[in-house]
Amino acid sequence: MTKTLEQLRSRRWFAASGMRAFAHRQRIQQMGLRREDVLDKPIVAIVNTWSDLSPCHAHLRERAEAVKRGVLMAGGFPFELPAMSLGEVMVKPTTMLYRNFLAMETEELLRSLPVDAAVLLGGCDKTTPGLLMGAISMGIPALFCPAGPMLNDRHRGQPVGAGTHTRMFWDEYQAGAIGDDEWVHLESRMTRSPGTCNTMGTASTLTAMAEALGLCLPGSSSIPAMDAAHTRMATTCGERIVAMVWDDLTPQRILTRGAFLNAVAVQMALGGSTNAAVHVIAMARRAGVALDLDDLDAMARRVPVIANLFPSGDRLMEDFYYAGGLPALMQVIRGHLSLGELTVTGRTLGEQIAGCEVGDAEVIRPLSNPVSRDGALAVLRGNLAPDGAVMKPSAATPRFLRHRGRALVFDSQPQMLAAMADPALDCNEDTVLVLRNAGPVGAPGMPEWGGLPIPKKLLERGVRDMVRLSDARMSGTHYGSCVLHISPESAVGGPLALVATGDEIELDVPARRLHLHVPDSVLAERRARWTPPPEQYHRGFTRLYKDHVTQAHEGCDLDFLQGTAGTPEPDIF
Ligand code: FES
């Protein structure tokens, strides 16, 4: 134990002698609490991203009660604090626009209130990095309690997963292979219970990476949301955070470069979402750790995909849990991990995964029999992406990993969607579809438009994949030969802005190359004529975001929130 009672941050609110401290104790009692409830014990914030419109977090109110039980049993006192709930599917234009909003809210909530530590409740895509970025910047002990994946579902005897199968069935519906009645019926399949997407989408990727970083209890990210073990895990989170206060176990002590590389290794072994490339760099920058796209590419070349989960494989998260979950997977790749890294338990990662075994080698494969050797991520560079772009080879059609084709360019999502339905659209399966003005500044918020739909006339001919390029992101649950996160983005004048329909584009994933076959002199002429898209946002958070967001290869954080420069603690008077 390194912290004394007198050093508790909350005592500055409750144990002081002035009129203001009197008011703090007075207002505690106004809520029916006793002054001794908040004196002489750690105060734990439970930052909860529950809302009535966040289906992946529908159970988090009950889980907050379990966390409270744990805090009380360990001698602390809990307060639940609501934070912005980013339900991935409901929020428009995109939750990515608000990840930094949640990060700011989390940091400022924790700073402005009398709390000594925080348990963070979230899991749907951007909530994990949002909560963690805020907690990292605040710097008090913090423990992430993952929402957990929803239960498996089946349709016509086959496992169906959230996101992945929505896109598959949509393509079949567009192609006329699925009728209207079945399409309506499918609305109630695939998403069987509260909890995050049950595929290896962004949610499952990020919660697993949070665990690999050392910020979760061991095994917690794999527990299905509706399993009784999930409630027990939440109680243990409450118990553990109190001990973390006395040990002063802050994120800064846990988040080393080794911890971040562990998270990246896990991303690759899972066949995780390309979105993680943006979030892990943003989190590292908050922690003052050097990490860039080259680190991710290097890890992807070393660690094959061994988790047999949609969209790279054919199983779901509940199967992953039964197979031993993340600790078992980390045992398989232990040779790629830094096992001495500290975690929220006070033990090292190596100590935590010792003795964990794979229960089903078809779900968590041995390194000798991976799901894909092509890798979960490839970082591409070239005259079209000087600062990088990403792709997920394990979820792409192998023949497109080396491809040269004619560009068909769209300047906006509405224009692109209208064209996809046009039976006269001039394209074939070798055409390279290009969408621009979909990046952090251009969209704004870098939405998941990067999995451009296949033109309807090609769907009807049986085409299910094409090479697609954009400065957008793609849902982690989706699949296809999509080059994403092109940086710098077109809206700030990146080379993507200069591509014209008919240009030849070359993609060479083994060589990590993305090249626009247009002479430099022609590109210079086009640049001289280029003007940025007209400004539509003149106020509010979106204005702030557009003025300060960094590019994809830098993590898309707001520039003034990066780094470790401290913010003074609020004065107490
Ligand atoms: Fe919430 Fe996928 S929509 S995790």
Coordinates of C-alpha atoms and ligand atoms in Angstrom, one line a residue:
M1 CA 0.0 0.0 0.0
T2 CA 1.5 3.3 -1.1
K3 CA -1.2 5.8 -0.5
T4 CA -2.4 7.0 2.9
L5 CA -5.8 8.2 4.0
E6 CA -4.6 11.8 4.1
Q7 CA -3.5 11.5 0.5
L8 CA -7.0 10.6 -0.9
R9 CA -8.0 13.1 -3.5
S10 CA -11.6 13.2 -2.3
R11 CA -10.6 14.4 1.2
R12 CA -9.9 17.8 -0.4
W13 CA -13.7 18.0 -0.9
F14 CA -15.0 16.2 2.2
A15 CA -12.4 16.4 5.0
A16 CA -11.4 20.1 4.8
S17 CA -12.6 22.6 7.4
G18 CA -13.9 25.6 5.4
M19 CA -17.4 26.6 4.4
R20 CA -17.1 24.9 1.0
A21 CA -16.2 21.5 2.5
F22 CA -19.2 22.0 4.9
A23 CA -21.3 22.4 1.8
H24 CA -19.9 19.3 0.2
R25 CA -20.8 17.2 3.3
Q26 CA -24.1 19.0 3.6
R27 CA -25.0 18.0 0.0
I28 CA -24.0 14.4 0.5
Q29 CA -26.5 14.3 3.4
Q30 CA -29.1 16.0 1.2
M31 CA -29.0 12.8 -0.8
G32 CA -29.8 10.6 2.2
L33 CA -26.2 9.6 2.7
R34 CA -24.3 9.9 6.0
R35 CA -21.1 12.0 6.3
E36 CA -19.2 8.9 7.4
D37 CA -20.1 7.3 4.0
V38 CA -17.7 9.6 2.2
L39 CA -15.2 10.4 4.9
D40 CA -12.1 8.3 5.4
K41 CA -12.7 6.0 2.4
P42 CA -11.9 5.9 -1.3
I43 CA -14.6 7.4 -3.5
V44 CA -15.0 5.4 -6.7
A45 CA -16.7 6.9 -9.8
I46 CA -18.5 4.4 -12.0
V47 CA -18.5 6.1 -15.4
N48 CA -21.5 4.5 -17.1
T49 CA -22.2 4.7 -20.9
W50 CA -25.6 3.1 -20.5
S51 CA -28.6 4.7 -22.3
D52 CA -32.1 3.6 -23.4
L53 CA -30.8 4.0 -27.0
S54 CA -27.7 2.0 -26.6
P55 CA -28.6 -1.7 -27.1
C56 CA -25.1 -3.0 -26.6
H57 CA -25.1 -1.4 -23.2
A58 CA -28.6 -2.2 -22.2
H59 CA -27.4 -4.3 -19.2
L60 CA -24.9 -1.8 -17.8
R61 CA -27.3 -0.3 -15.3
E62 CA -27.5 -3.7 -13.6
R63 CA -23.8 -4.1 -13.9
A64 CA -23.2 -0.7 -12.2
E65 CA -25.1 -2.1 -9.2
A66 CA -22.7 -5.1 -9.2
V67 CA -19.7 -2.8 -9.3
K68 CA -21.2 -0.8 -6.4
R69 CA -21.5 -4.0 -4.3
G70 CA -17.9 -4.7 -4.9
V71 CA -16.8 -1.2 -4.0
L72 CA -18.8 -1.2 -0.8
M73 CA -17.5 -4.7 0.2
A74 CA -14.0 -3.5 -0.2
G75 CA -14.5 -0.4 2.0
G76 CA -14.9 2.3 -0.6
F77 CA -18.0 4.3 -1.6
P78 CA -19.3 4.4 -5.2
F79 CA -21.0 7.1 -7.2
E80 CA -22.4 6.3 -10.6
L81 CA -21.8 9.0 -13.2
P82 CA -23.5 8.9 -16.6
A83 CA -21.4 9.7 -19.7
M84 CA -22.3 10.0 -23.3
S85 CA -23.5 6.7 -24.7
L86 CA -22.2 6.0 -28.2
G87 CA -24.5 3.2 -29.5
E88 CA -22.7 2.5 -32.8
V89 CA -25.7 1.9 -35.0
M90 CA -28.0 4.6 -33.6
V91 CA -25.7 7.6 -33.5
K92 CA -25.4 9.8 -36.6
P93 CA -23.5 10.9 -38.4
T94 CA -20.9 8.6 -36.7
T95 CA -19.8 7.7 -33.2
M96 CA -16.3 8.4 -34.3
L97 CA -17.1 12.1 -34.3
Y98 CA -18.0 11.8 -30.6
R99 CA -15.2 9.5 -29.4
N100 CA -13.1 12.5 -28.5
F101 CA -16.2 14.2 -26.9
L102 CA -16.6 11.1 -24.6
A103 CA -12.9 11.2 -23.8
M104 CA -13.1 14.9 -22.9
E105 CA -16.3 14.3 -20.8
T106 CA -14.7 11.4 -19.0
E107 CA -11.5 13.3 -18.2
E108 CA -13.4 16.4 -17.0
L109 CA -16.0 14.4 -15.0
L110 CA -13.2 12.7 -13.1
R111 CA -11.3 15.9 -12.6
S112 CA -14.2 18.1 -11.5
L113 CA -15.7 15.7 -9.0
P114 CA -14.5 14.3 -5.6
V115 CA -13.3 10.9 -6.8
D116 CA -10.2 8.8 -6.2
A117 CA -10.6 6.2 -8.9
A118 CA -12.9 5.1 -11.7
V119 CA -14.5 1.9 -13.0
L120 CA -15.3 2.5 -16.7
L121 CA -18.4 0.7 -18.1
G122 CA -18.5 0.5 -21.9
G123 CA -17.7 -1.7 -24.9
C124 CA -19.6 -0.6 -27.9
D125 CA -16.9 0.5 -30.4
K126 CA -15.9 4.0 -29.6
T127 CA -16.8 3.9 -25.9
T128 CA -13.7 1.8 -25.1
P129 CA -11.1 4.2 -26.5
G130 CA -13.2 7.2 -25.5
L131 CA -13.4 6.2 -21.8
L132 CA -9.8 5.0 -21.7
M133 CA -8.4 8.1 -23.4
G134 CA -10.1 10.3 -20.8
A135 CA -9.0 8.1 -17.9
I136 CA -5.4 8.0 -19.2
S137 CA -5.3 11.8 -19.4
M138 CA -6.9 12.2 -15.9
G139 CA -4.4 9.8 -14.4
I140 CA -6.2 8.4 -11.3
P141 CA -6.5 4.6 -10.9
A142 CA -8.9 3.3 -13.5
L143 CA -10.2 -0.1 -14.4
F144 CA -12.2 -0.9 -17.5
C145 CA -15.3 -3.2 -17.2
P146 CA -16.1 -4.5 -20.7
A147 CA -19.8 -4.7 -21.6
G148 CA -19.2 -8.2 -23.1
P149 CA -20.4 -9.6 -26.4
M150 CA -24.1 -10.5 -27.1
L151 CA -25.1 -14.2 -27.4
N152 CA -24.7 -16.3 -30.5
D153 CA -27.6 -16.6 -32.9
R154 CA -28.4 -18.9 -35.8
H155 CA -30.4 -18.6 -39.0
R156 CA -31.3 -21.7 -41.0
G157 CA -29.0 -23.6 -38.8
Q158 CA -26.0 -21.4 -39.5
P159 CA -24.2 -19.1 -37.0
V160 CA -25.0 -15.5 -37.8
G161 CA -23.2 -12.5 -36.4
A162 CA -24.0 -8.9 -35.9
G163 CA -22.7 -6.7 -38.7
T164 CA -21.0 -9.3 -40.8
H165 CA -24.2 -11.1 -41.7
T166 CA -26.2 -7.9 -42.0
R167 CA -23.8 -6.9 -44.9
M168 CA -23.9 -10.5 -46.4
F169 CA -27.7 -10.7 -46.3
W170 CA -28.0 -7.1 -47.7
D171 CA -25.9 -8.1 -50.7
E172 CA -28.1 -11.2 -51.2
Y173 CA -31.2 -9.1 -50.9
Q174 CA -29.9 -6.5 -53.4
A175 CA -29.1 -9.4 -55.8
G176 CA -32.6 -10.7 -55.4
A177 CA -31.5 -13.9 -53.7
I178 CA -33.5 -13.0 -50.5
G179 CA -37.1 -12.0 -50.6
D180 CA -38.9 -9.2 -48.7
D181 CA -40.4 -11.6 -46.0
E182 CA -37.0 -13.1 -45.2
W183 CA -35.4 -9.7 -45.1
V184 CA -37.9 -8.5 -42.5
H185 CA -37.5 -11.8 -40.5
L186 CA -33.7 -11.3 -40.5
E187 CA -34.2 -8.1 -38.4
S188 CA -34.7 -10.2 -35.3
R189 CA -31.9 -12.7 -36.0
M190 CA -28.2 -11.9 -35.5
T191 CA -28.6 -9.6 -32.4
R192 CA -30.0 -12.0 -29.8
S193 CA -29.3 -10.2 -26.6
P194 CA -27.9 -7.1 -25.0
G195 CA -24.1 -6.9 -25.4
T196 CA -21.6 -5.8 -28.1
C197 CA -21.4 -7.3 -31.6
N198 CA -20.6 -11.0 -31.4
T199 CA -18.2 -11.0 -34.2
M200 CA -14.5 -9.8 -34.1
G201 CA -15.6 -6.3 -34.9
T202 CA -14.4 -3.1 -33.4
A203 CA -16.0 -3.7 -30.0
S204 CA -14.5 -7.1 -29.4
T205 CA -11.2 -5.9 -30.8
L206 CA -11.0 -2.9 -28.5
T207 CA -12.1 -4.6 -25.3
A208 CA -9.6 -7.4 -25.9
M209 CA -6.9 -4.8 -26.5
A210 CA -7.9 -3.0 -23.3
E211 CA -7.4 -6.3 -21.5
A212 CA -4.0 -6.9 -23.2
L213 CA -3.0 -3.4 -22.2
G214 CA -3.5 -4.5 -18.6
L215 CA -6.5 -2.3 -17.9
C216 CA -9.1 -5.1 -17.3
L217 CA -9.5 -8.1 -15.1
P218 CA -8.0 -11.2 -16.8
G219 CA -10.5 -12.9 -19.1
S220 CA -13.1 -10.2 -18.6
S221 CA -13.4 -9.0 -22.2
S222 CA -14.4 -12.5 -23.5
I223 CA -17.3 -13.1 -21.1
P224 CA -20.7 -12.9 -22.8
A225 CA -22.8 -10.0 -21.6
M226 CA -25.7 -12.2 -20.4
D227 CA -23.5 -14.8 -18.6
A228 CA -23.8 -14.8 -14.8
A229 CA -20.0 -14.7 -14.8
H230 CA -20.3 -11.2 -16.3
T231 CA -22.1 -9.9 -13.2
R232 CA -19.6 -11.6 -10.9
M233 CA -16.8 -10.0 -12.9
A234 CA -18.4 -6.5 -12.5
T235 CA -18.5 -7.1 -8.7
T236 CA -14.8 -8.0 -8.7
C237 CA -14.1 -4.8 -10.7
G238 CA -15.6 -2.9 -7.8
E239 CA -13.6 -4.8 -5.2
R240 CA -10.4 -4.4 -7.1
I241 CA -10.6 -0.7 -7.8
V242 CA -10.5 0.1 -4.1
A243 CA -7.2 -1.8 -3.7
M244 CA -5.9 0.0 -6.8
V245 CA -6.5 3.3 -4.9
W246 CA -4.4 2.3 -2.0
D247 CA -1.7 1.0 -4.4
D248 CA -1.9 4.2 -6.5
L249 CA -2.1 1.9 -9.5
T250 CA -2.6 4.5 -12.2
P251 CA -2.8 4.0 -16.0
Q252 CA 0.6 5.7 -16.2
R253 CA 2.2 2.8 -14.3
I254 CA 0.6 0.2 -16.6
L255 CA 0.8 1.8 -20.0
T256 CA 4.3 1.2 -21.3
R257 CA 5.3 0.7 -24.9
G258 CA 5.5 -3.0 -24.1
A259 CA 1.8 -3.0 -23.0
F260 CA 0.8 -1.2 -26.2
L261 CA 2.7 -3.7 -28.3
N262 CA 0.9 -6.5 -26.4
A263 CA -2.4 -5.0 -27.4
V264 CA -1.3 -4.7 -31.0
A265 CA -0.2 -8.4 -31.0
V266 CA -3.6 -9.4 -29.7
Q267 CA -5.3 -7.3 -32.4
M268 CA -3.4 -9.2 -35.1
A269 CA -3.9 -12.7 -33.6
L270 CA -7.6 -11.9 -33.3
G271 CA -8.0 -10.7 -36.8
G272 CA -9.2 -7.5 -35.2
S273 CA -10.8 -4.5 -36.7
T274 CA -8.9 -2.0 -38.8
N275 CA -10.4 0.7 -36.6
A276 CA -8.0 -0.3 -33.8
A277 CA -5.2 1.3 -35.8
V278 CA -6.7 4.7 -35.2
H279 CA -7.7 4.1 -31.6
V280 CA -4.5 2.4 -30.3
I281 CA -2.3 5.2 -31.6
A282 CA -4.6 7.8 -30.0
M283 CA -4.5 6.0 -26.7
A284 CA -0.7 5.7 -26.9
R285 CA -0.3 9.4 -27.6
R286 CA -2.4 10.1 -24.5
A287 CA 0.0 8.0 -22.5
G288 CA 3.1 9.5 -24.0
V289 CA 4.1 6.3 -25.6
A290 CA 5.6 6.3 -29.1
L291 CA 3.6 4.0 -31.4
D292 CA 2.9 4.4 -35.1
L293 CA 1.5 2.5 -38.1
D294 CA 4.9 0.9 -38.8
D295 CA 4.7 -0.8 -35.4
L296 CA 1.4 -2.2 -36.3
D297 CA 2.5 -3.4 -39.7
A298 CA 5.6 -5.0 -38.2
M299 CA 3.5 -6.9 -35.7
A300 CA 1.0 -8.0 -38.4
R301 CA 3.9 -9.5 -40.4
R302 CA 4.9 -11.5 -37.3
V303 CA 1.6 -12.6 -35.7
P304 CA -0.9 -14.5 -37.9
V305 CA -4.6 -14.6 -37.4
I306 CA -5.4 -17.5 -35.1
A307 CA -8.9 -16.6 -33.8
N308 CA -11.4 -18.3 -36.0
L309 CA -14.0 -15.5 -35.7
F310 CA -16.1 -13.6 -38.2
P311 CA -15.2 -11.7 -40.4
S312 CA -11.9 -13.5 -40.9
G313 CA -13.2 -16.9 -39.7
D314 CA -16.5 -18.5 -39.2
R315 CA -17.2 -18.6 -35.4
L316 CA -18.7 -16.1 -32.9
M317 CA -17.6 -14.6 -29.6
E318 CA -19.5 -17.0 -27.4
D319 CA -17.5 -19.8 -29.0
F320 CA -14.3 -17.8 -28.3
Y321 CA -15.3 -17.7 -24.6
Y322 CA -15.9 -21.4 -24.4
A323 CA -12.5 -22.0 -26.1
G324 CA -10.7 -20.2 -23.3
G325 CA -11.1 -16.6 -24.3
L326 CA -8.4 -14.0 -24.5
P327 CA -6.1 -15.5 -21.8
A328 CA -5.9 -18.8 -23.8
L329 CA -5.2 -16.9 -27.0
M330 CA -2.5 -14.9 -25.3
Q331 CA -0.9 -18.2 -24.1
V332 CA -0.7 -19.3 -27.8
I333 CA 1.1 -16.1 -28.8
R334 CA 3.1 -15.6 -25.6
G335 CA 6.3 -15.6 -27.6
H336 CA 5.2 -12.3 -29.1
L337 CA 4.2 -10.7 -25.8
S338 CA 6.0 -8.7 -23.2
L339 CA 5.0 -10.9 -20.2
G340 CA 6.5 -8.7 -17.5
E341 CA 4.0 -5.8 -18.0
L342 CA 2.0 -4.7 -15.0
T343 CA -1.8 -5.0 -15.0
V344 CA -4.7 -3.7 -12.9
T345 CA -4.5 -6.9 -10.7
G346 CA -1.0 -5.8 -9.5
R347 CA 0.4 -9.0 -11.2
T348 CA 2.2 -9.2 -14.5
L349 CA 0.5 -10.3 -17.8
G350 CA 2.6 -13.4 -17.7
E351 CA 1.4 -14.3 -14.2
Q352 CA -2.2 -13.8 -15.3
I353 CA -2.2 -16.1 -18.3
A354 CA 0.0 -18.8 -16.7
G355 CA -1.9 -22.1 -16.9
C356 CA -4.6 -20.9 -19.3
E357 CA -5.3 -23.5 -22.0
V358 CA -7.2 -23.6 -25.3
G359 CA -10.4 -25.5 -25.0
D360 CA -11.1 -25.7 -28.7
A361 CA -8.3 -25.6 -31.2
E362 CA -10.7 -25.0 -34.0
V363 CA -11.7 -21.7 -32.5
I364 CA -8.3 -20.6 -31.1
R365 CA -5.9 -22.2 -33.6
P366 CA -2.2 -23.1 -32.9
L367 CA 0.4 -20.9 -34.6
S368 CA 1.1 -23.8 -36.9
N369 CA -2.4 -23.8 -38.3
P370 CA -3.6 -20.2 -38.5
V371 CA -6.8 -18.9 -39.9
S372 CA -4.8 -16.6 -42.1
R373 CA -1.2 -15.9 -42.8
D374 CA -2.0 -12.8 -44.7
G375 CA -2.3 -10.8 -41.5
A376 CA -5.0 -8.7 -39.9
L377 CA -3.5 -5.5 -41.0
A378 CA -1.3 -4.1 -43.8
V379 CA -0.1 -0.6 -43.9
L380 CA 0.2 0.7 -47.4
R381 CA 2.1 3.7 -48.7
G382 CA 2.7 5.3 -52.0
N383 CA 1.9 8.5 -53.9
L384 CA -1.7 8.1 -53.1
A385 CA -1.1 7.6 -49.3
P386 CA 2.1 9.3 -48.3
D387 CA 1.3 9.0 -44.6
G388 CA -0.2 5.6 -44.9
A389 CA -3.4 3.7 -45.4
V390 CA -4.6 0.4 -43.9
M391 CA -6.2 -2.8 -45.2
K392 CA -7.2 -6.1 -43.6
P393 CA -5.8 -8.8 -45.9
S394 CA -7.4 -11.6 -43.9
A395 CA -10.8 -10.3 -44.8
A396 CA -10.1 -9.6 -48.4
T397 CA -10.3 -11.7 -51.6
P398 CA -6.8 -13.1 -52.1
R399 CA -6.7 -12.3 -55.8
F400 CA -7.2 -8.6 -55.1
L401 CA -4.1 -8.4 -52.9
R402 CA -2.3 -7.6 -56.1
H403 CA -4.5 -5.6 -58.4
R404 CA -4.4 -2.9 -61.0
G405 CA -7.6 -1.3 -62.2
R406 CA -9.4 1.8 -63.4
A407 CA -10.7 4.2 -60.9
L408 CA -14.4 5.1 -60.5
V409 CA -14.4 8.2 -58.2
F410 CA -17.2 9.5 -56.0
D411 CA -17.0 12.8 -54.1
S412 CA -19.7 12.1 -51.5
Q413 CA -21.6 9.2 -50.0
P414 CA -25.0 10.2 -51.4
Q415 CA -23.5 10.4 -54.9
M416 CA -21.8 7.0 -54.5
L417 CA -25.0 5.4 -53.1
A418 CA -27.1 6.7 -56.0
A419 CA -24.6 5.5 -58.5
M420 CA -24.5 1.9 -57.0
A421 CA -28.2 1.4 -58.0
D422 CA -27.6 2.7 -61.6
P423 CA -27.8 -0.3 -64.0
A424 CA -25.8 1.8 -66.5
L425 CA -22.9 2.4 -64.2
D426 CA -19.7 2.1 -66.2
C427 CA -17.8 -0.6 -64.1
N428 CA -16.8 -4.2 -63.9
E429 CA -15.4 -6.3 -61.1
D430 CA -11.9 -5.1 -61.8
T431 CA -12.9 -1.4 -61.4
V432 CA -11.4 0.3 -58.3
L433 CA -14.2 2.2 -56.5
V434 CA -12.9 5.4 -54.8
L435 CA -14.8 7.5 -52.2
R436 CA -13.3 10.7 -51.0
N437 CA -14.3 13.5 -48.6
A438 CA -15.0 10.8 -46.0
G439 CA -12.1 11.4 -43.6
P440 CA -11.8 13.0 -40.2
V441 CA -12.3 16.6 -41.5
G442 CA -14.1 15.8 -44.8
A443 CA -17.1 13.8 -43.6
P444 CA -16.6 15.0 -40.8
G445 CA -15.8 12.3 -38.2
M446 CA -14.4 9.6 -40.6
P447 CA -17.5 7.4 -40.7
E448 CA -17.6 3.7 -41.6
W449 CA -18.3 4.4 -45.3
G450 CA -15.1 2.6 -46.5
G451 CA -16.8 -0.7 -47.2
L452 CA -18.4 0.8 -50.3
P453 CA -21.3 -1.3 -51.5
I454 CA -20.9 -3.4 -54.7
P455 CA -22.8 -1.9 -57.6
K456 CA -26.2 -3.6 -57.9
K457 CA -25.7 -4.7 -61.5
L458 CA -22.5 -6.6 -60.4
L459 CA -24.2 -8.1 -57.4
E460 CA -26.8 -9.5 -59.8
R461 CA -23.9 -11.1 -61.7
G462 CA -22.6 -12.7 -58.6
V463 CA -19.8 -10.3 -57.8
R464 CA -19.3 -10.0 -54.0
D465 CA -16.0 -8.1 -53.7
M466 CA -14.1 -5.4 -55.4
V467 CA -11.1 -3.2 -54.6
R468 CA -12.4 -0.1 -52.8
L469 CA -10.4 2.9 -51.6
S470 CA -11.3 5.8 -49.3
D471 CA -10.2 8.0 -46.5
A472 CA -13.1 6.6 -44.4
R473 CA -13.1 3.7 -41.9
M474 CA -14.9 0.4 -42.3
S475 CA -16.9 -1.5 -39.7
G476 CA -14.8 -4.1 -38.0
T477 CA -17.5 -6.6 -38.6
H478 CA -17.3 -6.2 -42.4
Y479 CA -15.1 -7.8 -44.9
G480 CA -13.8 -7.1 -48.4
S481 CA -10.8 -5.7 -50.3
C482 CA -11.1 -2.2 -48.9
V483 CA -8.2 0.2 -48.5
L484 CA -9.0 2.6 -45.7
H485 CA -7.8 5.6 -43.6
I486 CA -5.9 7.1 -46.6
S487 CA -3.8 9.8 -45.1
P488 CA -3.7 12.7 -45.5
E489 CA -7.3 12.8 -46.4
S490 CA -8.8 14.4 -49.5
A491 CA -10.6 17.2 -47.7
V492 CA -7.2 18.7 -46.6
G493 CA -5.7 18.3 -50.0
G494 CA -4.2 14.8 -49.8
P495 CA -3.5 13.1 -53.1
L496 CA -6.8 11.2 -53.0
A497 CA -8.3 14.6 -53.9
L498 CA -6.5 14.5 -57.2
V499 CA -7.7 11.1 -58.5
A500 CA -10.0 11.2 -61.6
T501 CA -12.3 8.5 -63.0
G502 CA -10.3 6.5 -65.5
D503 CA -7.0 6.8 -63.7
E504 CA -5.1 3.5 -63.2
I505 CA -4.6 2.5 -59.5
E506 CA -2.2 -0.2 -58.4
L507 CA -2.6 -2.1 -55.1
D508 CA 0.2 -4.4 -54.1
V509 CA -0.3 -5.6 -50.5
P510 CA 2.7 -7.9 -50.2
A511 CA 4.9 -4.9 -51.3
R512 CA 2.7 -2.6 -49.1
R513 CA 2.2 -0.2 -52.0
L514 CA -0.6 1.9 -53.2
H515 CA 0.2 3.8 -56.4
L516 CA -1.7 6.2 -58.7
H517 CA -0.4 5.8 -62.2
V518 CA -0.7 9.5 -63.2
P519 CA 2.4 11.6 -64.1
D520 CA 3.5 14.1 -61.5
S521 CA 3.0 16.9 -64.0
V522 CA -0.7 16.0 -64.4
L523 CA -1.1 15.8 -60.7
A524 CA 0.5 19.2 -60.3
E525 CA -2.0 20.7 -62.8
R526 CA -4.9 19.1 -60.9
R527 CA -3.6 20.4 -57.6
A528 CA -3.4 23.9 -59.0
R529 CA -7.2 23.7 -59.8
W530 CA -8.2 21.9 -56.5
T531 CA -10.3 23.8 -53.9
P532 CA -11.3 22.4 -50.5
P533 CA -15.0 21.3 -50.1
P534 CA -17.3 24.1 -48.9
E535 CA -17.5 24.5 -45.1
Q536 CA -20.9 23.5 -43.6
Y537 CA -20.2 23.5 -39.9
H538 CA -19.9 26.9 -38.3
R539 CA -20.7 26.2 -34.7
G540 CA -20.8 23.5 -31.9
F541 CA -18.7 20.5 -31.3
T542 CA -18.4 19.6 -35.0
R543 CA -16.8 23.0 -35.6
L544 CA -14.3 22.4 -32.8
Y545 CA -13.6 18.9 -34.1
K546 CA -12.9 19.9 -37.6
D547 CA -10.6 22.7 -36.5
H548 CA -8.5 20.4 -34.2
V549 CA -8.8 16.8 -35.3
T550 CA -5.6 15.1 -36.4
Q551 CA -5.2 12.7 -39.4
A552 CA -5.9 9.0 -39.3
H553 CA -2.2 7.9 -38.9
E554 CA -2.0 10.2 -35.9
G555 CA -5.1 8.8 -34.2
C556 CA -7.8 11.4 -34.9
D557 CA -7.5 12.9 -31.5
L558 CA -8.0 16.6 -31.0
D559 CA -4.6 18.2 -31.2
F560 CA -4.9 19.9 -27.8
L561 CA -5.8 16.7 -26.0
Q562 CA -2.7 14.7 -27.1
G563 CA 0.3 14.2 -24.9
T564 CA 0.9 14.1 -21.2
A565 CA 1.0 17.8 -20.3
G566 CA -0.9 17.9 -17.0
T567 CA -4.0 19.9 -16.2
P568 CA -4.0 21.6 -12.8
E569 CA -6.2 20.0 -10.2
P570 CA -9.3 22.3 -9.5
D571 CA -8.8 24.6 -6.6
I572 CA -10.9 24.0 -3.5
F573 CA -12.0 27.1 -1.6
Ligands
FES1 FE1 -22.4 -1.9 -30.5 FE2 -21.5 -3.4 -32.6 S1 -23.1 -1.9 -32.5 S2 -20.8 -3.2 -30.6

